[in-house]
Amino acid sequence: MKVLGIETSCDETGVAVYDTAIGGAAGLRAQALYSQVALHAEYGGVVPELASRDHVRKLLPLIRQTLAEAGLTPADLDGVAYTAGPGLVGALLVGAGVARALAWALEVPAIGVHHMEGHLLAPLMADDPPAPPFVALLVSGGHTQLVAVEGIGRYRLLGETLDDAAGEAFDKTAKLLGLPYPGGPQLAALAERGVPGRFRFARPMTDRPGLEFSFSGLKTQVLLAWQGSDQSDQTRADLARGFEDAVVDTLAIKCARALDAAGCDTLVVAGGVGANARLRARLREMCAARGGRACFPPPALCTDNGAMIAFAGALRLVAGQHDDAAIRAVPRWDMATLAPV
Ligand code: KG4
Ligand code: ZN
């Protein structure tokens, strides 16, 4: 089955074609991504109305480009998958409207995909994919969740952040250190030059049992340390390193606990922060020490993209699931309510 995937939930327009007859990593026949980062940079964050308008401009050209790269015409498609939520409603509506209309015109099924399920299943688009049951760590700009995955579509929330998401903490801390938007990757790059251990910040909520996170206090700790420092470039890098180590440590401690709680040794990591090199190394080490393994999508498939939506939608379409003719846009959507496959 050749499935077109469309992602427009936030500030990236992503399009891909996944072919289930090929499967694995090679099943991804083509993909294209347009990032709106430059558009939103001067505002220091995503402006929803500008995001929607830019998706309108970019989506159809990207679909044409992706199909051409895959050597396909629209008539070759067997289904269309789109991000139905969660996300910015105007941005979601662009992808949903185009996807639903295209499927209608082609007389193929369409399916609205949960954005976080897309992230969660992206590591399964590999040649040696992990099989459920496993624990998933979802770490993006909007989410930090530990999920017990009993099967595809069977998700049990083990714990999540009580305030800021890990990516949000990266972005806010980067901003107060004067780094341009989006700060996460910039802060990680700066931390490379930082001296480990010069600044040691709290590992929030690791001193008590439980799988909840709280990252909002960290940025304040960094701010206070910055204000009381010489404010040199080296200090900025040292602070970045101290912050990154605190987040990575905290995530690793809670992931180990979640694996204990779920009684398994396979950890799947997804979402933008999953691109963080130090986090990847640390979680690989932690899982290997337990005799298990940590699975990550390639860094480019950690952040938002169309491939994960094509893949997640394809798994459901192949199982015979699809939506009715309505255009679905669900800004807030609990993953535990998804249908099992
Ligand atoms: O999954 P994603 O692309 O979008 C959401 O659904 O939120 O995640 C974006 C988040 C941003 O907060 C970004 O700063 C963070 O992921 N991020 C990183 C890195 N790359 C992206 N954070 C830390 N280190 C990175 N290398
Ligand atoms: Zn995302």
Short mmCIF file of C-alpha atoms and ligand atoms in Angstrom, two decimals:
data_model
loop_
_atom_site.label_atom_id
_atom_site.label_comp_id
_atom_site.label_asym_id
_atom_site.label_seq_id
_atom_site.Cartn_x
_atom_site.Cartn_y
_atom_site.Cartn_z
CA MET A 1 0.00 0.00 0.00
CA LYS A 2 1.43 3.42 -0.99
CA VAL A 3 0.39 6.03 1.56
CA LEU A 4 0.88 9.77 1.31
CA GLY A 5 1.58 11.38 4.70
CA ILE A 6 0.98 15.05 5.48
CA GLU A 7 2.19 16.87 8.61
CA THR A 8 1.14 20.47 9.33
CA SER A 9 0.51 20.57 13.08
CA CYS A 10 2.98 23.32 13.91
CA ASP A 11 5.79 25.05 12.01
CA GLU A 12 7.01 22.36 9.60
CA THR A 13 5.26 21.33 6.41
CA GLY A 14 6.13 17.65 5.96
CA VAL A 15 5.15 15.30 3.14
CA ALA A 16 6.22 11.70 2.48
CA VAL A 17 5.21 8.50 0.73
CA TYR A 18 5.53 5.21 2.61
CA ASP A 19 5.15 1.90 0.77
CA THR A 20 4.16 -0.99 3.05
CA ALA A 21 4.93 -3.54 0.30
CA ILE A 22 8.62 -2.61 0.70
CA GLY A 23 8.52 -1.99 4.46
CA GLY A 24 11.45 -1.15 6.76
CA ALA A 25 13.54 1.95 6.19
CA ALA A 26 13.41 1.49 2.39
CA GLY A 27 9.60 1.71 2.51
CA LEU A 28 10.03 5.45 2.78
CA ARG A 29 9.96 6.17 -0.96
CA ALA A 30 10.38 9.95 -0.75
CA GLN A 31 9.93 12.81 1.66
CA ALA A 32 10.11 16.58 1.71
CA LEU A 33 10.16 19.02 4.57
CA TYR A 34 9.81 22.79 4.68
CA SER A 35 10.66 24.44 7.97
CA GLN A 36 9.10 27.80 8.87
CA VAL A 37 11.84 28.56 11.40
CA ALA A 38 13.04 31.68 9.55
CA LEU A 39 9.46 32.99 9.30
CA HIS A 40 8.87 32.83 13.07
CA ALA A 41 12.40 33.69 14.25
CA GLU A 42 11.83 37.45 14.56
CA TYR A 43 8.89 36.79 16.91
CA GLY A 44 10.84 34.37 19.12
CA GLY A 45 8.18 31.67 18.74
CA VAL A 46 5.55 30.25 16.41
CA VAL A 47 2.83 32.73 15.32
CA PRO A 48 -0.17 30.45 14.60
CA GLU A 49 -1.80 32.53 11.86
CA LEU A 50 1.48 32.92 9.97
CA ALA A 51 2.06 29.17 10.32
CA SER A 52 -1.35 28.36 8.77
CA ARG A 53 -0.79 30.73 5.85
CA ASP A 54 2.64 29.34 5.12
CA HIS A 55 1.33 25.75 5.12
CA VAL A 56 -1.21 26.89 2.49
CA ARG A 57 1.65 28.22 0.35
CA LYS A 58 3.95 25.23 0.68
CA LEU A 59 1.82 22.10 0.93
CA LEU A 60 0.75 21.50 -2.68
CA PRO A 61 4.23 22.16 -4.16
CA LEU A 62 5.72 19.77 -1.59
CA ILE A 63 3.19 17.06 -2.46
CA ARG A 64 4.06 17.42 -6.16
CA GLN A 65 7.78 17.33 -5.36
CA THR A 66 7.46 14.24 -3.15
CA LEU A 67 5.41 12.29 -5.68
CA ALA A 68 7.88 13.21 -8.44
CA GLU A 69 10.82 12.03 -6.32
CA ALA A 70 9.02 8.74 -5.62
CA GLY A 71 8.29 8.35 -9.34
CA LEU A 72 4.56 8.23 -8.64
CA THR A 73 1.44 10.03 -9.79
CA PRO A 74 -1.50 10.81 -7.49
CA ALA A 75 -3.38 7.87 -9.06
CA ASP A 76 -0.74 5.47 -7.68
CA LEU A 77 -1.66 6.33 -4.08
CA ASP A 78 -3.68 3.81 -2.06
CA GLY A 79 -4.36 6.05 0.93
CA VAL A 80 -3.73 9.43 2.53
CA ALA A 81 -2.68 10.01 6.14
CA TYR A 82 -2.60 13.42 7.81
CA THR A 83 -1.92 14.82 11.26
CA ALA A 84 -5.35 15.38 12.80
CA GLY A 85 -3.95 16.60 16.14
CA PRO A 86 -2.80 17.62 18.62
CA GLY A 87 -1.49 20.94 17.34
CA LEU A 88 -2.42 24.44 16.22
CA VAL A 89 -5.96 24.24 14.88
CA GLY A 90 -5.45 26.51 11.87
CA ALA A 91 -2.27 24.70 10.87
CA LEU A 92 -3.92 21.30 11.31
CA LEU A 93 -6.88 22.35 9.16
CA VAL A 94 -4.63 23.08 6.18
CA GLY A 95 -3.19 19.56 6.09
CA ALA A 96 -6.49 17.93 7.01
CA GLY A 97 -8.41 19.82 4.31
CA VAL A 98 -5.91 19.03 1.57
CA ALA A 99 -5.50 15.39 2.64
CA ARG A 100 -9.20 14.69 2.98
CA ALA A 101 -10.04 16.38 -0.34
CA LEU A 102 -7.24 14.55 -2.16
CA ALA A 103 -8.37 11.17 -0.80
CA TRP A 104 -11.95 11.97 -1.79
CA ALA A 105 -10.93 12.88 -5.33
CA LEU A 106 -8.75 9.77 -5.68
CA GLU A 107 -11.40 7.55 -4.07
CA VAL A 108 -8.92 6.15 -1.56
CA PRO A 109 -9.25 5.98 2.23
CA ALA A 110 -7.97 8.78 4.47
CA ILE A 111 -6.93 8.59 8.09
CA GLY A 112 -6.26 11.28 10.71
CA VAL A 113 -3.11 10.42 12.65
CA HIS A 114 -2.27 11.42 16.22
CA HIS A 115 0.93 13.49 15.99
CA MET A 116 2.49 11.87 19.07
CA GLU A 117 1.67 8.39 17.79
CA GLY A 118 3.53 9.42 14.66
CA HIS A 119 6.57 10.33 16.76
CA LEU A 120 6.20 7.18 18.86
CA LEU A 121 6.05 4.80 15.91
CA ALA A 122 8.83 6.49 13.88
CA PRO A 123 11.55 4.25 15.41
CA LEU A 124 9.63 1.23 14.07
CA MET A 125 10.31 2.43 10.53
CA ALA A 126 13.67 0.65 10.75
CA ASP A 127 15.02 -2.61 9.35
CA ASP A 128 15.29 -4.21 12.81
CA PRO A 129 12.35 -2.59 14.58
CA PRO A 130 11.65 -3.04 18.29
CA ALA A 131 8.46 -5.01 19.00
CA PRO A 132 5.96 -4.15 21.75
CA PRO A 133 5.82 -4.32 24.71
CA PHE A 134 8.23 -1.44 25.27
CA VAL A 135 8.40 1.88 27.06
CA ALA A 136 8.35 5.04 24.96
CA LEU A 137 9.84 8.35 26.01
CA LEU A 138 8.15 11.13 24.04
CA VAL A 139 10.16 14.32 24.33
CA SER A 140 9.15 17.22 22.10
CA GLY A 141 8.46 20.93 22.38
CA GLY A 142 4.96 20.29 23.67
CA HIS A 143 5.19 16.88 25.38
CA THR A 144 7.29 14.95 27.85
CA GLN A 145 5.64 11.61 28.48
CA LEU A 146 6.57 8.08 29.45
CA VAL A 147 4.19 5.64 27.80
CA ALA A 148 3.84 1.87 28.19
CA VAL A 149 3.27 0.55 24.67
CA GLU A 150 1.47 -2.78 24.83
CA GLY A 151 0.76 -2.86 21.10
CA ILE A 152 0.16 -0.40 18.28
CA GLY A 153 -2.64 1.87 19.47
CA ARG A 154 -2.49 0.45 22.99
CA TYR A 155 -0.86 3.15 25.07
CA ARG A 156 -0.84 3.62 28.85
CA LEU A 157 0.50 6.87 30.24
CA LEU A 158 3.04 6.16 32.99
CA GLY A 159 4.01 9.75 33.72
CA GLU A 160 4.35 13.17 32.17
CA THR A 161 5.52 16.67 32.89
CA LEU A 162 3.57 18.74 35.37
CA ASP A 163 4.68 21.99 33.72
CA ASP A 164 7.14 22.65 30.86
CA ALA A 165 8.00 19.99 28.30
CA ALA A 166 11.70 19.10 27.97
CA GLY A 167 11.94 20.80 24.57
CA GLU A 168 10.18 23.87 25.94
CA ALA A 169 12.73 23.97 28.79
CA PHE A 170 15.55 23.81 26.20
CA ASP A 171 13.94 26.60 24.16
CA LYS A 172 13.22 28.91 27.13
CA THR A 173 16.66 28.41 28.66
CA ALA A 174 18.29 29.06 25.29
CA LYS A 175 16.30 32.28 24.97
CA LEU A 176 17.40 33.61 28.34
CA LEU A 177 21.00 32.81 27.43
CA GLY A 178 20.48 35.00 24.35
CA LEU A 179 20.41 32.22 21.75
CA PRO A 180 18.17 32.62 18.68
CA TYR A 181 14.92 30.67 18.22
CA PRO A 182 14.49 27.70 18.12
CA GLY A 183 16.89 27.35 20.98
CA GLY A 184 17.05 23.60 21.69
CA PRO A 185 19.58 22.56 19.05
CA GLN A 186 21.55 25.83 19.54
CA LEU A 187 21.80 25.25 23.27
CA ALA A 188 22.96 21.67 22.68
CA ALA A 189 25.66 22.93 20.29
CA LEU A 190 26.80 25.52 22.84
CA ALA A 191 26.92 22.87 25.59
CA GLU A 192 29.54 21.02 23.53
CA ARG A 193 32.03 23.76 24.47
CA GLY A 194 30.92 23.84 28.10
CA VAL A 195 32.88 22.50 31.05
CA PRO A 196 30.93 19.67 32.70
CA GLY A 197 30.38 20.06 36.45
CA ARG A 198 31.10 23.80 36.73
CA PHE A 199 27.36 24.39 37.24
CA ARG A 200 25.26 21.67 38.79
CA PHE A 201 21.50 22.15 38.65
CA ALA A 202 18.77 20.11 40.34
CA ARG A 203 17.46 16.87 38.86
CA PRO A 204 13.79 17.80 39.47
CA MET A 205 11.55 15.24 41.18
CA THR A 206 14.14 12.45 41.13
CA ASP A 207 14.41 12.48 44.94
CA ARG A 208 10.95 10.94 45.35
CA PRO A 209 9.20 7.99 43.74
CA GLY A 210 7.06 8.51 40.63
CA LEU A 211 7.35 9.09 36.92
CA GLU A 212 6.30 12.72 36.74
CA PHE A 213 8.61 15.48 35.48
CA SER A 214 8.91 19.17 36.26
CA PHE A 215 11.25 21.25 34.11
CA SER A 216 9.97 24.80 34.68
CA GLY A 217 12.24 25.51 37.68
CA LEU A 218 15.45 24.73 35.79
CA LYS A 219 15.38 27.84 33.61
CA THR A 220 15.11 30.01 36.73
CA GLN A 221 18.14 28.27 38.23
CA VAL A 222 20.06 28.93 35.03
CA LEU A 223 18.91 32.56 34.96
CA LEU A 224 20.01 33.19 38.55
CA ALA A 225 23.38 31.55 37.91
CA TRP A 226 23.81 33.66 34.74
CA GLN A 227 22.90 36.90 36.53
CA GLY A 228 25.39 36.18 39.30
CA SER A 229 28.20 35.30 36.88
CA ASP A 230 30.82 37.16 34.79
CA GLN A 231 28.51 36.62 31.77
CA SER A 232 31.42 35.55 29.58
CA ASP A 233 31.05 33.30 26.54
CA GLN A 234 32.68 30.44 28.42
CA THR A 235 30.24 30.83 31.33
CA ARG A 236 27.35 30.77 28.86
CA ALA A 237 28.64 27.48 27.45
CA ASP A 238 29.25 26.05 30.94
CA LEU A 239 25.67 26.94 31.93
CA ALA A 240 24.35 25.30 28.77
CA ARG A 241 26.31 22.16 29.62
CA GLY A 242 25.04 22.19 33.25
CA PHE A 243 21.46 22.58 32.04
CA GLU A 244 21.73 19.86 29.40
CA ASP A 245 23.30 17.44 31.89
CA ALA A 246 20.46 18.11 34.37
CA VAL A 247 17.78 17.39 31.75
CA VAL A 248 19.55 14.32 30.35
CA ASP A 249 20.18 12.90 33.83
CA THR A 250 16.59 13.47 34.90
CA LEU A 251 15.19 11.83 31.77
CA ALA A 252 17.56 8.84 32.16
CA ILE A 253 16.64 8.30 35.82
CA LYS A 254 12.91 8.35 35.04
CA CYS A 255 13.30 6.12 31.97
CA ALA A 256 15.06 3.49 34.10
CA ARG A 257 12.22 3.68 36.63
CA ALA A 258 9.61 3.39 33.88
CA LEU A 259 11.31 0.28 32.49
CA ASP A 260 11.23 -1.21 36.01
CA ALA A 261 7.55 -0.29 36.40
CA ALA A 262 6.60 -1.78 33.03
CA GLY A 263 8.83 -4.84 33.47
CA CYS A 264 10.65 -4.50 30.16
CA ASP A 265 14.08 -3.54 28.86
CA THR A 266 13.34 -1.89 25.53
CA LEU A 267 13.10 1.88 25.42
CA VAL A 268 11.91 3.76 22.35
CA VAL A 269 12.68 7.46 22.23
CA ALA A 270 10.89 9.90 19.95
CA GLY A 271 10.22 13.60 19.50
CA GLY A 272 12.49 16.56 18.81
CA VAL A 273 14.61 16.30 21.95
CA GLY A 274 15.36 12.70 20.89
CA ALA A 275 17.75 14.31 18.38
CA ASN A 276 19.95 15.42 21.31
CA ALA A 277 23.27 13.58 21.04
CA ARG A 278 24.01 13.51 24.76
CA LEU A 279 20.55 12.14 25.55
CA ARG A 280 20.94 9.43 22.90
CA ALA A 281 24.32 8.34 24.26
CA ARG A 282 23.13 8.37 27.88
CA LEU A 283 19.96 6.34 27.23
CA ARG A 284 21.85 3.83 25.08
CA GLU A 285 24.31 3.33 27.94
CA MET A 286 21.55 3.00 30.55
CA CYS A 287 19.64 0.40 28.52
CA ALA A 288 22.77 -1.58 27.60
CA ALA A 289 23.72 -1.78 31.30
CA ARG A 290 20.34 -3.45 31.93
CA GLY A 291 20.83 -5.87 29.04
CA GLY A 292 18.21 -4.11 26.96
CA ARG A 293 18.29 -1.58 24.15
CA ALA A 294 17.32 1.99 23.36
CA CYS A 295 15.87 2.67 19.91
CA PHE A 296 15.83 6.07 18.24
CA PRO A 297 14.72 7.26 14.83
CA PRO A 298 17.53 8.87 12.81
CA PRO A 299 17.88 12.49 14.14
CA ALA A 300 16.08 13.92 11.08
CA LEU A 301 13.01 11.78 11.88
CA CYS A 302 12.98 12.88 15.56
CA THR A 303 11.71 16.37 14.79
CA ASP A 304 8.42 16.91 12.96
CA ASN A 305 8.21 15.28 9.52
CA GLY A 306 5.78 13.76 7.06
CA ALA A 307 7.42 10.31 7.07
CA MET A 308 6.25 9.42 10.57
CA ILE A 309 2.68 10.38 9.64
CA ALA A 310 2.76 8.34 6.41
CA PHE A 311 4.13 5.36 8.37
CA ALA A 312 1.73 5.55 11.35
CA GLY A 313 -1.23 6.10 9.00
CA ALA A 314 -0.13 3.19 6.80
CA LEU A 315 -0.09 0.79 9.76
CA ARG A 316 -3.72 1.66 10.47
CA LEU A 317 -4.87 1.72 6.83
CA VAL A 318 -3.30 -1.70 6.22
CA ALA A 319 -5.30 -2.98 9.21
CA GLY A 320 -8.47 -1.73 7.52
CA GLN A 321 -8.98 1.37 9.66
CA HIS A 322 -9.93 4.68 8.05
CA ASP A 323 -12.00 7.79 8.73
CA ASP A 324 -15.32 8.95 7.34
CA ALA A 325 -15.56 11.92 4.97
CA ALA A 326 -15.26 14.55 7.73
CA ILE A 327 -12.18 16.77 7.95
CA ARG A 328 -10.74 16.11 11.40
CA ALA A 329 -8.72 18.65 13.39
CA VAL A 330 -8.32 17.88 17.10
CA PRO A 331 -6.14 20.49 18.87
CA ARG A 332 -6.11 18.51 22.15
CA TRP A 333 -6.25 14.73 21.93
CA ASP A 334 -5.48 12.08 24.53
CA MET A 335 -3.37 9.26 23.05
CA ALA A 336 -4.93 6.73 25.43
CA THR A 337 -8.24 7.10 23.51
CA LEU A 338 -6.78 5.76 20.23
CA ALA A 339 -8.14 2.53 18.76
CA PRO A 340 -5.87 -0.52 18.94
CA VAL A 341 -4.56 -1.92 15.66
O1 KG4 B 1 8.95 17.07 17.89
P1 KG4 B 1 9.29 18.46 17.56
O2 KG4 B 1 9.97 18.73 16.25
O3 KG4 B 1 8.05 19.39 17.59
C1 KG4 B 1 7.03 19.23 18.51
O4 KG4 B 1 6.11 18.40 18.23
O5 KG4 B 1 7.14 19.90 19.56
O6 KG4 B 1 10.21 18.98 18.77
C2 KG4 B 1 10.75 20.27 18.78
C3 KG4 B 1 11.51 20.45 20.07
C4 KG4 B 1 11.96 21.90 20.28
O7 KG4 B 1 11.68 22.28 21.60
C5 KG4 B 1 13.46 21.83 20.02
O8 KG4 B 1 14.18 22.81 20.70
C6 KG4 B 1 13.80 20.46 20.51
O9 KG4 B 1 12.71 19.65 20.09
N1 KG4 B 1 15.06 19.95 19.95
C7 KG4 B 1 16.17 19.71 20.68
C8 KG4 B 1 17.17 19.26 19.77
N2 KG4 B 1 16.62 19.25 18.52
C9 KG4 B 1 15.33 19.66 18.65
N3 KG4 B 1 16.41 19.82 21.99
C10 KG4 B 1 17.63 19.49 22.44
N4 KG4 B 1 18.64 19.07 21.65
C11 KG4 B 1 18.46 18.93 20.31
N5 KG4 B 1 19.46 18.51 19.52
ZN ZN B 2 6.29 16.86 17.10
#
